[in-house]
Coordinates of C-alpha atoms and ligand atoms in Angstrom, one line a residue:
X1 CA 35.9 9.9 4.0
X2 CA 33.5 7.2 2.8
X3 CA 30.9 8.2 0.3
X4 CA 27.6 8.9 1.6
X5 CA 25.0 6.2 0.3
X6 CA 22.9 7.7 -2.5
X7 CA 19.5 6.1 -2.6
X8 CA 17.6 5.5 -5.8
X9 CA 14.1 4.3 -6.4
X10 CA 14.1 0.5 -6.8
X11 CA 14.0 -1.1 -10.2
X12 CA 10.7 -0.8 -12.1
X13 CA 9.1 1.9 -9.8
X14 CA 9.3 5.6 -10.3
X15 CA 8.4 9.0 -8.9
X16 CA 5.8 11.0 -10.7
X17 CA 7.0 14.5 -10.5
X18 CA 5.5 17.9 -11.1
X19 CA 4.4 19.2 -13.6
X20 CA 3.5 15.7 -14.8
X21 CA 1.6 15.0 -11.6
X22 CA -0.8 17.8 -12.7
X23 CA -1.7 15.7 -15.8
X24 CA -2.2 12.7 -13.5
X25 CA -4.6 14.7 -11.4
X26 CA -6.4 15.9 -14.4
X27 CA -6.9 12.4 -15.8
X28 CA -8.1 11.0 -12.4
X29 CA -10.4 14.0 -11.9
X30 CA -11.9 13.6 -15.4
X31 CA -12.5 9.9 -14.7
X32 CA -14.3 10.7 -11.5
X33 CA -16.5 13.1 -13.3
X34 CA -17.3 10.9 -16.3
X35 CA -17.8 7.8 -14.2
X36 CA -20.0 9.8 -11.8
X37 CA -22.3 10.7 -14.6
X38 CA -22.9 7.0 -15.3
X39 CA -23.8 6.4 -11.6
X40 CA -20.5 4.9 -10.5
X41 CA -19.2 5.5 -7.0
X42 CA -15.7 5.2 -5.6
X43 CA -14.4 2.2 -3.5
X44 CA -11.1 2.6 -1.7
X45 CA -9.4 -0.8 -1.3
X46 CA -6.5 -2.0 0.7
X47 CA -3.2 -2.4 -1.0
X48 CA -2.5 -5.8 0.4
X49 CA -4.8 -8.9 0.6
X50 CA -4.4 -12.6 1.6
X51 CA -2.3 -14.2 -1.1
X52 CA -5.0 -16.9 -1.5
X53 CA -7.5 -14.3 -2.8
X54 CA -5.4 -13.7 -5.9
X55 CA -4.3 -17.4 -6.2
X56 CA -7.9 -18.4 -6.3
X57 CA -9.3 -15.6 -8.5
X58 CA -6.6 -14.7 -10.9
X59 CA -5.5 -18.3 -11.2
X60 CA -2.5 -20.4 -10.3
X61 CA -1.6 -21.0 -13.9
X62 CA -1.2 -17.3 -14.7
X63 CA 2.0 -15.4 -14.9
X64 CA 0.8 -13.0 -12.4
X65 CA 0.3 -15.6 -9.7
X66 CA 3.0 -18.0 -10.6
X67 CA 5.9 -15.4 -10.8
X68 CA 5.0 -11.8 -10.5
X69 CA 3.4 -11.3 -7.1
X70 CA 5.1 -9.4 -4.3
X71 CA 4.2 -11.7 -1.4
X72 CA 5.5 -11.7 2.2
X73 CA 4.6 -12.9 5.6
X74 CA 4.3 -10.8 8.7
X75 CA 6.8 -11.2 11.5
X76 CA 5.1 -13.9 13.5
X77 CA 5.1 -16.1 10.5
X78 CA 8.8 -15.6 10.0
X79 CA 9.2 -17.0 13.6
X80 CA 7.2 -19.9 12.6
X81 CA 9.2 -20.6 9.4
X82 CA 12.4 -20.5 11.4
X83 CA 11.0 -22.8 13.9
X84 CA 9.8 -25.2 11.2
X85 CA 13.4 -25.3 9.8
X86 CA 14.6 -26.1 13.3
X87 CA 12.1 -28.8 13.8
X88 CA 13.0 -30.4 10.4
X89 CA 16.7 -30.4 11.3
X90 CA 15.9 -32.1 14.6
X91 CA 13.8 -34.7 12.7
X92 CA 16.9 -35.7 10.7
X93 CA 18.8 -36.3 13.9
X94 CA 16.0 -38.1 15.8
X95 CA 17.5 -41.5 16.0
X96 CA 21.0 -40.4 17.1
X97 CA 20.2 -40.7 20.8
X98 CA 17.9 -39.7 23.7
X99 CA 19.2 -36.2 23.7
X100 CA 18.3 -35.7 20.1
X101 CA 14.9 -37.1 20.6
X102 CA 14.3 -34.7 23.5
X103 CA 15.4 -31.8 21.2
X104 CA 13.0 -33.0 18.6
X105 CA 10.0 -32.8 20.9
X106 CA 11.2 -29.5 22.2
X107 CA 11.4 -28.0 18.7
X108 CA 8.0 -29.4 17.9
X109 CA 6.5 -27.8 21.0
X110 CA 8.0 -24.4 20.3
X111 CA 6.7 -24.5 16.8
X112 CA 3.2 -25.3 18.0
X113 CA 3.3 -22.6 20.5
X114 CA 4.3 -20.1 17.9
X115 CA 1.5 -21.3 15.6
X116 CA -1.1 -21.0 18.4
X117 CA 0.2 -17.5 19.1
X118 CA -0.1 -16.8 15.4
X119 CA -3.8 -17.9 15.4
X120 CA -4.5 -15.5 18.2
X121 CA -2.9 -12.6 16.3
X122 CA -4.3 -13.7 13.0
X123 CA -1.0 -14.1 11.5
X124 CA -1.5 -17.8 11.1
X125 CA -4.7 -18.8 9.2
X126 CA -7.6 -20.3 11.2
X127 CA -8.8 -22.2 8.1
X128 CA -10.5 -25.5 8.4
X129 CA -7.5 -27.1 6.8
X130 CA -5.1 -25.6 9.2
X131 CA -7.2 -26.4 12.3
X132 CA -7.5 -30.0 11.2
X133 CA -3.7 -30.3 10.8
X134 CA -3.1 -28.6 14.1
X135 CA -5.4 -31.0 15.9
X136 CA -3.8 -34.0 14.2
X137 CA -0.4 -32.9 15.2
X138 CA -1.5 -32.6 18.8
X139 CA -2.9 -36.1 18.8
X140 CA 0.1 -37.7 17.0
X141 CA 2.6 -35.9 19.3
X142 CA 0.9 -37.5 22.3
X143 CA 0.9 -40.9 20.8
X144 CA 4.4 -40.6 19.7
X145 CA 5.8 -39.4 23.0
X146 CA 4.0 -42.2 24.7
X147 CA 5.2 -44.8 22.3
X148 CA 8.8 -43.7 22.7
X149 CA 8.6 -44.0 26.4
X150 CA 6.8 -47.3 26.6
X151 CA 8.6 -49.4 23.9
X152 CA 12.2 -48.4 24.1
X153 CA 14.2 -46.8 21.4
X154 CA 15.1 -49.4 18.9
X155 CA 11.8 -51.4 18.9
X156 CA 9.1 -51.0 16.4
X157 CA 11.1 -48.5 14.6
X158 CA 9.1 -48.7 11.3
X159 CA 5.9 -47.7 13.0
X160 CA 7.5 -44.9 14.8
X161 CA 9.1 -43.7 11.6
X162 CA 5.7 -43.7 9.9
X163 CA 4.3 -41.5 12.7
X164 CA 7.2 -39.2 12.4
X165 CA 6.7 -38.9 8.7
X166 CA 3.1 -37.9 9.1
X167 CA 4.0 -35.4 11.8
X168 CA 6.5 -33.9 9.4
X169 CA 3.9 -33.7 6.6
X170 CA 1.3 -32.0 8.8
X171 CA 3.8 -29.6 10.2
X172 CA 4.9 -28.7 6.6
X173 CA 1.3 -28.1 5.7
X174 CA 0.5 -25.6 8.4
X175 CA -0.3 -22.3 6.6
X176 CA 0.4 -19.0 7.9
X177 CA -1.1 -15.7 6.6
X178 CA 0.9 -14.8 3.5
X179 CA 0.1 -11.4 2.2
X180 CA 0.5 -10.0 -1.3
X181 CA 0.7 -6.5 -2.7
X182 CA -2.3 -6.4 -5.0
X183 CA -1.4 -7.2 -8.7
X184 CA -4.9 -6.0 -9.8
X185 CA -8.1 -4.9 -8.0
X186 CA -11.0 -6.8 -9.4
X187 CA -10.4 -9.6 -6.8
X188 CA -10.4 -7.0 -4.0
X189 CA -13.6 -5.4 -5.3
X190 CA -15.4 -8.8 -5.4
X191 CA -14.0 -9.7 -1.9
X192 CA -15.4 -6.4 -0.6
X193 CA -18.7 -6.9 -2.4
X194 CA -19.1 -10.3 -0.7
X195 CA -17.8 -9.2 2.7
X196 CA -20.2 -6.3 3.0
X197 CA -23.2 -8.1 1.5
X198 CA -23.6 -5.6 -1.3
X199 CA -25.9 -7.9 -3.2
X200 CA -28.8 -6.6 -1.2
X201 CA -28.4 -3.1 -2.8
X202 CA -31.0 -2.3 -5.4
X203 CA -30.0 -2.6 -9.0
X204 CA -26.4 -3.1 -10.1
X205 CA -23.6 -2.2 -7.8
X206 CA -21.3 0.1 -9.8
X207 CA -17.9 0.8 -8.3
X208 CA -14.7 2.5 -9.5
X209 CA -11.3 2.6 -8.0
X210 CA -7.9 4.1 -8.7
X211 CA -4.5 3.4 -7.3
X212 CA -1.2 1.5 -7.6
X213 CA -0.8 -2.2 -8.5
X214 CA 2.3 -4.4 -8.2
X215 CA 3.7 -7.0 -10.5
X216 CA 7.2 -8.2 -10.9
X217 CA 7.5 -7.8 -14.6
X218 CA 10.5 -6.9 -16.7
X219 CA 10.5 -3.1 -16.7
X220 CA 10.4 -1.3 -20.0
X221 CA 8.6 1.7 -21.5
X222 CA 5.0 1.6 -20.4
X223 CA 5.6 -1.4 -18.1
X224 CA 6.5 -0.9 -14.5
X225 CA 6.5 -3.0 -11.3
X226 CA 4.4 -0.4 -9.4
X227 CA 1.9 0.9 -11.9
X228 CA -1.4 2.6 -11.6
X229 CA -4.9 1.6 -12.7
X230 CA -8.2 3.3 -12.9
X231 CA -10.9 0.6 -13.0
X232 CA -14.6 0.1 -12.7
X233 CA -16.8 -2.9 -12.0
X234 CA -20.6 -3.7 -12.4
X235 CA -21.8 -6.4 -10.1
X236 CA -25.4 -7.7 -10.0
X237 CA -27.8 -10.4 -11.1
X238 CA -28.1 -9.2 -14.7
X239 CA -25.6 -10.1 -17.6
X240 CA -27.6 -8.0 -20.1
X241 CA -25.4 -7.1 -23.1
X242 CA -26.5 -3.5 -22.6
X243 CA -24.4 -3.5 -19.5
X244 CA -21.3 -4.5 -21.4
X245 CA -22.0 -1.9 -24.0
X246 CA -22.6 0.9 -21.5
X247 CA -19.3 0.1 -19.6
X248 CA -17.4 0.4 -22.9
X249 CA -19.3 3.6 -23.7
X250 CA -18.3 5.1 -20.4
X251 CA -14.6 4.2 -21.3
X252 CA -14.9 5.8 -24.7
X253 CA -16.5 8.9 -23.2
X254 CA -13.6 9.3 -20.8
X255 CA -11.0 8.9 -23.6
X256 CA -12.9 11.5 -25.7
X257 CA -13.0 13.9 -22.8
X258 CA -9.3 13.5 -22.4
X259 CA -8.8 14.0 -26.1
X260 CA -6.9 10.7 -26.4
X261 CA -6.3 10.4 -30.2
X262 CA -6.2 7.2 -32.1
X263 CA -7.7 5.0 -29.5
X264 CA -8.9 1.7 -31.0
X265 CA -11.5 -0.6 -29.3
X266 CA -10.9 -4.4 -29.9
X267 CA -13.6 -6.8 -28.8
X268 CA -14.1 -10.5 -28.7
X269 CA -16.1 -13.2 -26.9
X270 CA -14.2 -16.0 -25.2
X271 CA -17.3 -18.1 -24.5
X272 CA -18.3 -19.6 -21.2
X273 CA -18.0 -22.8 -19.2
X274 CA -20.2 -24.6 -21.7
X275 CA -18.3 -23.9 -24.9
X276 CA -14.8 -22.7 -23.9
X277 CA -13.4 -26.0 -22.4
X278 CA -14.0 -27.8 -25.7
X279 CA -12.4 -25.0 -27.7
X280 CA -9.4 -24.9 -25.3
X281 CA -8.9 -28.6 -25.7
X282 CA -9.0 -28.3 -29.5
X283 CA -6.6 -25.4 -29.3
X284 CA -4.3 -27.4 -27.1
X285 CA -4.4 -30.3 -29.5
X286 CA -3.5 -28.1 -32.4
X287 CA -0.7 -26.5 -30.4
X288 CA 0.7 -29.9 -29.5
X289 CA 1.2 -30.7 -33.2
X290 CA 3.3 -27.5 -33.6
X291 CA 5.0 -27.8 -30.2
X292 CA 8.6 -27.9 -31.6
X293 CA 8.0 -24.7 -33.7
X294 CA 6.9 -22.7 -30.6
X295 CA 9.0 -20.7 -28.2
X296 CA 9.5 -21.7 -24.6
X297 CA 6.7 -19.5 -23.2
X298 CA 4.2 -20.8 -25.6
X299 CA 5.3 -24.4 -25.0
X300 CA 4.7 -23.9 -21.3
X301 CA 1.3 -22.3 -22.0
X302 CA 0.1 -25.4 -23.9
X303 CA -0.4 -26.9 -20.5
X304 CA -1.1 -24.1 -18.3
X305 CA -3.1 -21.6 -20.4
X306 CA -3.3 -22.3 -24.1
X307 CA -5.5 -19.2 -24.8
X308 CA -2.6 -17.0 -23.8
X309 CA -0.6 -18.4 -26.8
X310 CA -2.9 -16.3 -29.0
X311 CA -1.5 -13.2 -27.2
X312 CA 2.1 -14.0 -28.4
X313 CA 3.9 -11.3 -30.3
X314 CA 6.8 -13.6 -31.3
X315 CA 7.4 -13.1 -35.0
X316 CA 8.2 -16.8 -35.5
X317 CA 4.9 -17.9 -34.0
X318 CA 2.6 -15.7 -36.1
X319 CA 2.2 -18.1 -39.0
X320 CA 1.2 -20.9 -36.7
X321 CA -1.2 -18.8 -34.7
X322 CA -3.0 -17.5 -37.9
X323 CA -4.0 -21.2 -38.7
X324 CA -5.3 -22.0 -35.2
X325 CA -9.0 -22.6 -34.6
X326 CA -11.0 -19.5 -33.6
X327 CA -13.3 -19.3 -30.6
X328 CA -15.9 -17.3 -32.5
X329 CA -16.6 -20.4 -34.5
X330 CA -17.0 -22.5 -31.4
X331 CA -19.3 -20.4 -29.3
X332 CA -22.5 -22.0 -27.9
X333 CA -25.9 -20.5 -28.9
X334 CA -26.2 -18.4 -25.7
X335 CA -22.7 -16.9 -26.0
X336 CA -23.2 -16.2 -29.6
X337 CA -26.5 -14.4 -29.0
X338 CA -24.9 -12.5 -26.1
X339 CA -21.9 -11.4 -28.3
X340 CA -24.2 -10.4 -31.2
X341 CA -26.3 -8.3 -28.9
X342 CA -23.2 -6.5 -27.4
X343 CA -22.2 -5.5 -30.9
X344 CA -25.7 -4.2 -31.7
X345 CA -25.8 -2.2 -28.4
X346 CA -22.4 -0.8 -29.3
X347 CA -23.9 0.3 -32.7
X348 CA -26.8 2.0 -30.9
X349 CA -24.2 4.1 -29.0
X350 CA -22.3 4.9 -32.1
X351 CA -19.2 3.2 -30.9
X352 CA -16.7 1.9 -33.5
X353 CA -15.0 -1.3 -32.7
X354 CA -12.7 -4.0 -34.3
X355 CA -13.4 -7.7 -33.7
X356 CA -10.2 -9.4 -32.7
X357 CA -10.4 -13.1 -32.4
X358 CA -7.0 -13.3 -30.8
X359 CA -8.0 -11.0 -27.9
X360 CA -8.1 -13.2 -24.8
X361 CA -7.5 -12.1 -21.2
X362 CA -4.6 -13.3 -19.2
X363 CA -6.7 -13.9 -16.1
X364 CA -8.7 -17.0 -15.5
X365 CA -11.9 -15.5 -14.5
X366 CA -12.9 -13.8 -17.6
X367 CA -15.7 -15.1 -19.9
X368 CA -17.8 -13.9 -22.8
X369 CA -17.1 -10.2 -23.6
X370 CA -13.5 -9.2 -23.5
X371 CA -12.2 -5.9 -24.8
X372 CA -9.0 -4.0 -25.0
X373 CA -8.2 -0.4 -26.1
X374 CA -5.0 0.4 -27.7
X375 CA -3.5 3.9 -28.1
X376 CA -0.6 5.3 -30.1
X377 CA 2.7 6.4 -28.9
X378 CA 3.3 3.4 -26.6
X379 CA 5.5 1.1 -28.5
X380 CA 4.9 -2.6 -28.0
X381 CA 3.0 -2.0 -24.7
X382 CA 0.1 -0.3 -26.5
X383 CA -2.9 -1.5 -24.5
X384 CA -4.2 1.3 -22.3
X385 CA -7.1 -0.6 -21.0
X386 CA -8.3 -4.2 -20.7
X387 CA -11.6 -5.5 -19.4
X388 CA -14.3 -8.2 -19.6
X389 CA -17.0 -10.1 -18.2
X390 CA -16.5 -12.5 -15.2
X391 CA -19.8 -14.0 -14.2
X392 CA -18.4 -16.8 -12.1
X393 CA -16.0 -14.9 -10.0
X394 CA -18.3 -13.9 -7.2
X395 CA -19.4 -17.5 -6.7
X396 CA -15.9 -18.7 -6.9
X397 CA -14.9 -16.5 -4.0
X398 CA -17.8 -17.6 -1.9
X399 CA -20.5 -15.1 -2.7
X400 CA -23.9 -15.7 -4.3
X401 CA -23.3 -17.9 -7.4
X402 CA -26.0 -15.9 -9.4
X403 CA -24.0 -12.7 -9.3
X404 CA -22.6 -11.5 -12.6
X405 CA -19.8 -9.1 -13.2
X406 CA -18.1 -7.0 -15.7
X407 CA -15.3 -4.4 -15.5
X408 CA -12.1 -2.9 -16.9
X409 CA -8.8 -1.5 -15.7
X410 CA -7.1 1.4 -17.5
X411 CA -3.3 1.5 -17.2
X412 CA -3.0 5.1 -16.0
X413 CA 0.8 5.3 -16.7
X414 CA 0.2 4.4 -20.3
X415 CA -2.8 6.7 -20.7
X416 CA -0.8 9.6 -19.4
X417 CA 2.2 8.6 -21.6
X418 CA 0.0 8.5 -24.7
X419 CA -1.5 11.9 -23.9
X420 CA 2.0 13.3 -23.4
X421 CA 3.2 11.8 -26.7
X422 CA 0.3 13.5 -28.5
X423 CA 1.3 16.8 -26.9
X424 CA -1.8 17.0 -24.7
X425 CA -0.4 19.3 -22.1
X426 CA 2.0 16.8 -20.5
X427 CA 4.5 19.3 -19.2
X428 CA 3.2 22.9 -19.6
X429 CA -0.3 22.9 -18.2
X430 CA -2.6 22.6 -21.1
X431 CA -5.7 20.8 -20.1
X432 CA -3.7 19.6 -17.0
X433 CA -4.4 22.9 -15.4
X434 CA -2.8 26.3 -15.0
X435 CA 0.6 27.1 -16.3
X436 CA 3.4 26.3 -13.9
X437 CA 4.2 29.6 -12.3
X438 CA 2.1 31.5 -9.6
X439 CA -0.4 34.2 -10.5
X440 CA 1.1 36.6 -8.1
X441 CA 4.5 37.0 -6.6
X442 CA 4.2 39.4 -3.6
X443 CA 7.5 41.4 -3.2
X444 CA 7.6 43.1 0.1
X445 CA 10.2 45.5 1.6
X446 CA 10.3 46.4 5.3
X447 CA 8.5 44.9 8.4
X448 CA 5.3 46.9 8.0
X449 CA 5.0 45.7 4.4
X450 CA 5.6 42.1 5.4
X451 CA 2.6 42.2 7.8
X452 CA 0.5 43.9 5.2
X453 CA 1.3 41.3 2.5
X454 CA 0.5 38.4 4.9
X455 CA -3.1 39.6 5.0
X456 CA -3.1 40.4 1.2
X457 CA -1.8 36.9 0.4
X458 CA -4.6 35.3 2.4
X459 CA -7.3 37.4 0.7
X460 CA -5.8 36.6 -2.8
X461 CA -5.6 32.9 -2.1
X462 CA -9.2 32.9 -0.8
X463 CA -10.1 34.4 -4.1
X464 CA -8.4 31.4 -5.8
X465 CA -5.2 33.0 -6.9
X466 CA -1.9 31.1 -6.7
X467 CA 0.4 33.3 -4.5
X468 CA 4.0 33.2 -3.8
X469 CA 5.0 35.1 -0.6
X470 CA 8.8 35.2 0.1
X471 CA 9.5 34.2 3.7
X472 CA 12.5 36.5 4.1
X473 CA 13.1 40.0 2.9
X474 CA 15.3 40.3 -0.2
X475 CA 16.8 43.3 -2.1
X476 CA 14.5 44.6 -4.9
X477 CA 16.5 43.3 -7.8
X478 CA 16.9 39.8 -6.3
X479 CA 13.3 39.6 -5.3
X480 CA 11.9 40.6 -8.8
X481 CA 14.6 38.2 -10.4
X482 CA 13.1 35.3 -8.4
X483 CA 9.6 36.3 -9.5
X484 CA 10.8 36.0 -13.1
X485 CA 12.5 32.7 -12.6
X486 CA 9.4 31.3 -11.0
X487 CA 7.5 32.3 -14.1
X488 CA 5.0 34.4 -12.0
X489 CA 2.5 36.3 -14.1
X490 CA 2.5 39.4 -11.9
X491 CA 4.7 40.8 -9.2
X492 CA 2.8 42.9 -6.7
X493 CA 5.2 45.2 -4.9
X494 CA 4.6 46.6 -1.5
X495 CA 7.1 49.0 0.2
X496 CA 6.9 52.1 2.5
X497 CA 5.7 54.3 -0.4
X498 CA 2.8 52.0 -1.4
X499 CA 1.8 51.6 2.3
X500 CA 1.7 55.4 2.8
X501 CA -0.4 55.8 -0.4
X502 CA -2.8 52.9 0.4
X503 CA -1.9 51.2 -2.9
X504 CA 0.2 48.4 -4.4
X505 CA 2.4 48.4 -7.5
X506 CA 1.5 45.7 -9.9
X507 CA 3.9 44.7 -12.6
X508 CA 3.0 42.4 -15.5
X509 CA 6.1 40.3 -16.0
X510 CA 5.5 39.4 -19.6
X511 CA 5.9 43.0 -20.7
X512 CA 7.1 45.0 -17.7
X513 CA 4.1 47.4 -17.7
X514 CA 3.2 48.5 -14.2
X515 CA 0.7 50.6 -12.4
X516 CA -0.5 51.5 -8.9
X517 CA -3.8 50.1 -7.8
X518 CA -5.9 50.0 -4.6
X519 CA -6.9 46.6 -3.4
X520 CA -10.3 46.4 -5.0
X521 CA -8.9 47.5 -8.4
X522 CA -6.0 44.9 -7.9
X523 CA -8.6 42.1 -7.6
X524 CA -10.5 43.2 -10.7
X525 CA -7.3 43.6 -12.7
X526 CA -6.0 40.1 -11.7
X527 CA -9.4 38.6 -12.3
X528 CA -9.4 40.0 -15.9
X529 CA -6.5 37.7 -16.6
Ligands
AMP601 P1 -4.6 -6.2 -16.7 O1 -5.0 -5.9 -15.3 O2 -3.5 -7.1 -16.9 O3 -5.8 -6.6 -17.6 O4 -4.1 -4.8 -17.3 C1 -5.0 -3.7 -17.6 C2 -4.2 -2.6 -18.0 O5 -3.3 -2.2 -17.0 C3 -3.4 -2.9 -19.3 O6 -4.1 -2.6 -20.5 C4 -2.2 -1.8 -19.1 O7 -2.6 -0.6 -19.6 C5 -2.1 -1.7 -17.6 N1 -0.9 -2.5 -17.1 C6 -0.9 -3.8 -16.9 N2 0.4 -4.2 -16.4 C7 1.1 -3.0 -16.4 C8 2.5 -2.7 -16.0 N3 3.3 -3.7 -15.6 N4 2.9 -1.5 -16.2 C9 2.1 -0.5 -16.7 N5 0.8 -0.8 -17.0 C10 0.3 -2.0 -16.9

């Protein structure tokens, strides 16, 4: 007989199992509480967005957008892509004869029909760009069909070829709605902020979110393809340094409450559009000089994103990086003043930090304040949180250009890992909640006892106890054995004798002591634990 297929979770994703899931809940609940005290409220965002949202905000040159996104098209688009391939094939055969020409126009018409259907169903994009292409294709097709009929097949071939070429270009440029599983959530928060006109709300809009993100990275400890983030964003017209400091304070309070040990706050300023471009050019020029000594990634980044070279952990590049120009020495007066005030505001809050001139953010939209928090026990992936200011992003995505923003994202997987490494209740309850077993195991014997324990179980649960009620009757020894194996704290035994006397037998499983109690006494006894 053939083996039955055994399914496994796909590479880079994982199950979060009990009892670890209790620690996750505890971390998330604590974040809700701490963020709530700073006036943040939750936003629940979709897991997928239009690909263009990330391409525009995170940036085309970033690793995330260029190679790590999970993008896909919905089914109408797949039709369209198939039809596009069909059309291109017919295009190649166009001049073979009248039959082929006919097929060419047929393929073009099917493709346009599919596209128009897609527009209705919103699987094709009704953007200005697309609509212009669509219209141009319509006009060209008409002209083209007409020309073929009126001038005969071999005449004026060059002109017809030109028209065909343009048709081909326009058809290739028709964009359908490509979707992406979110690689991060700031872009979605900003999209939602703009879509729902949140700028009319008084004061700053303070939002937090939590949930899975998706990036096709090489999996390793602390780095997954589906990972989780808890993040927060402040959006509004002010970019006061006190906002930056308070956001960081909120983070540090959370880590304190979670008893995360050894967390180190790194800060930097990466300037703004006035001072950064000149610095980036200087950096690029310096890197060009050392090009041959750099690894392949850094060589590529000289063009795409030279700031990211500073992030490099490659041993062989460290000597070169140490001699590169530093952004702190190239900040304009406004950025310098902003940075100095952020540091003063952190001081007012008693928050210790390290300045780290190499701290840059991988995403294009960051400016001025950037920060990262590292924690022990994580190996090379030791950043538990990254964040920074992104004043231009709302404008870039079509919202009010005056809106400023700052935020952070905590890597929940890494935070949990670090707490576990430090022994903070990762597997046996601890701050994560109660120990693993139930408070009460209800051992019942006989039909009358079963009906009595159903009611008792309900009353105990209403009072907040964790109750295990066996669904089928078992022999005494087997039932109590199961209570032990489940690590129950108490077995409450109900049989005919107990029913007749109006009591239950309660046995403390840690030491075997037992006694008979009426229901009110049972509740007081359990509550005393
Ligand atoms: P980023 O959105 O890249 O600024 O990342 C913010 C935080 O998310 C990082 O500091 C990590 O803690 C976490 N993170 C990013 N990528 C991953 C990943 N692939 N697996 C686990 N955690 C991640």
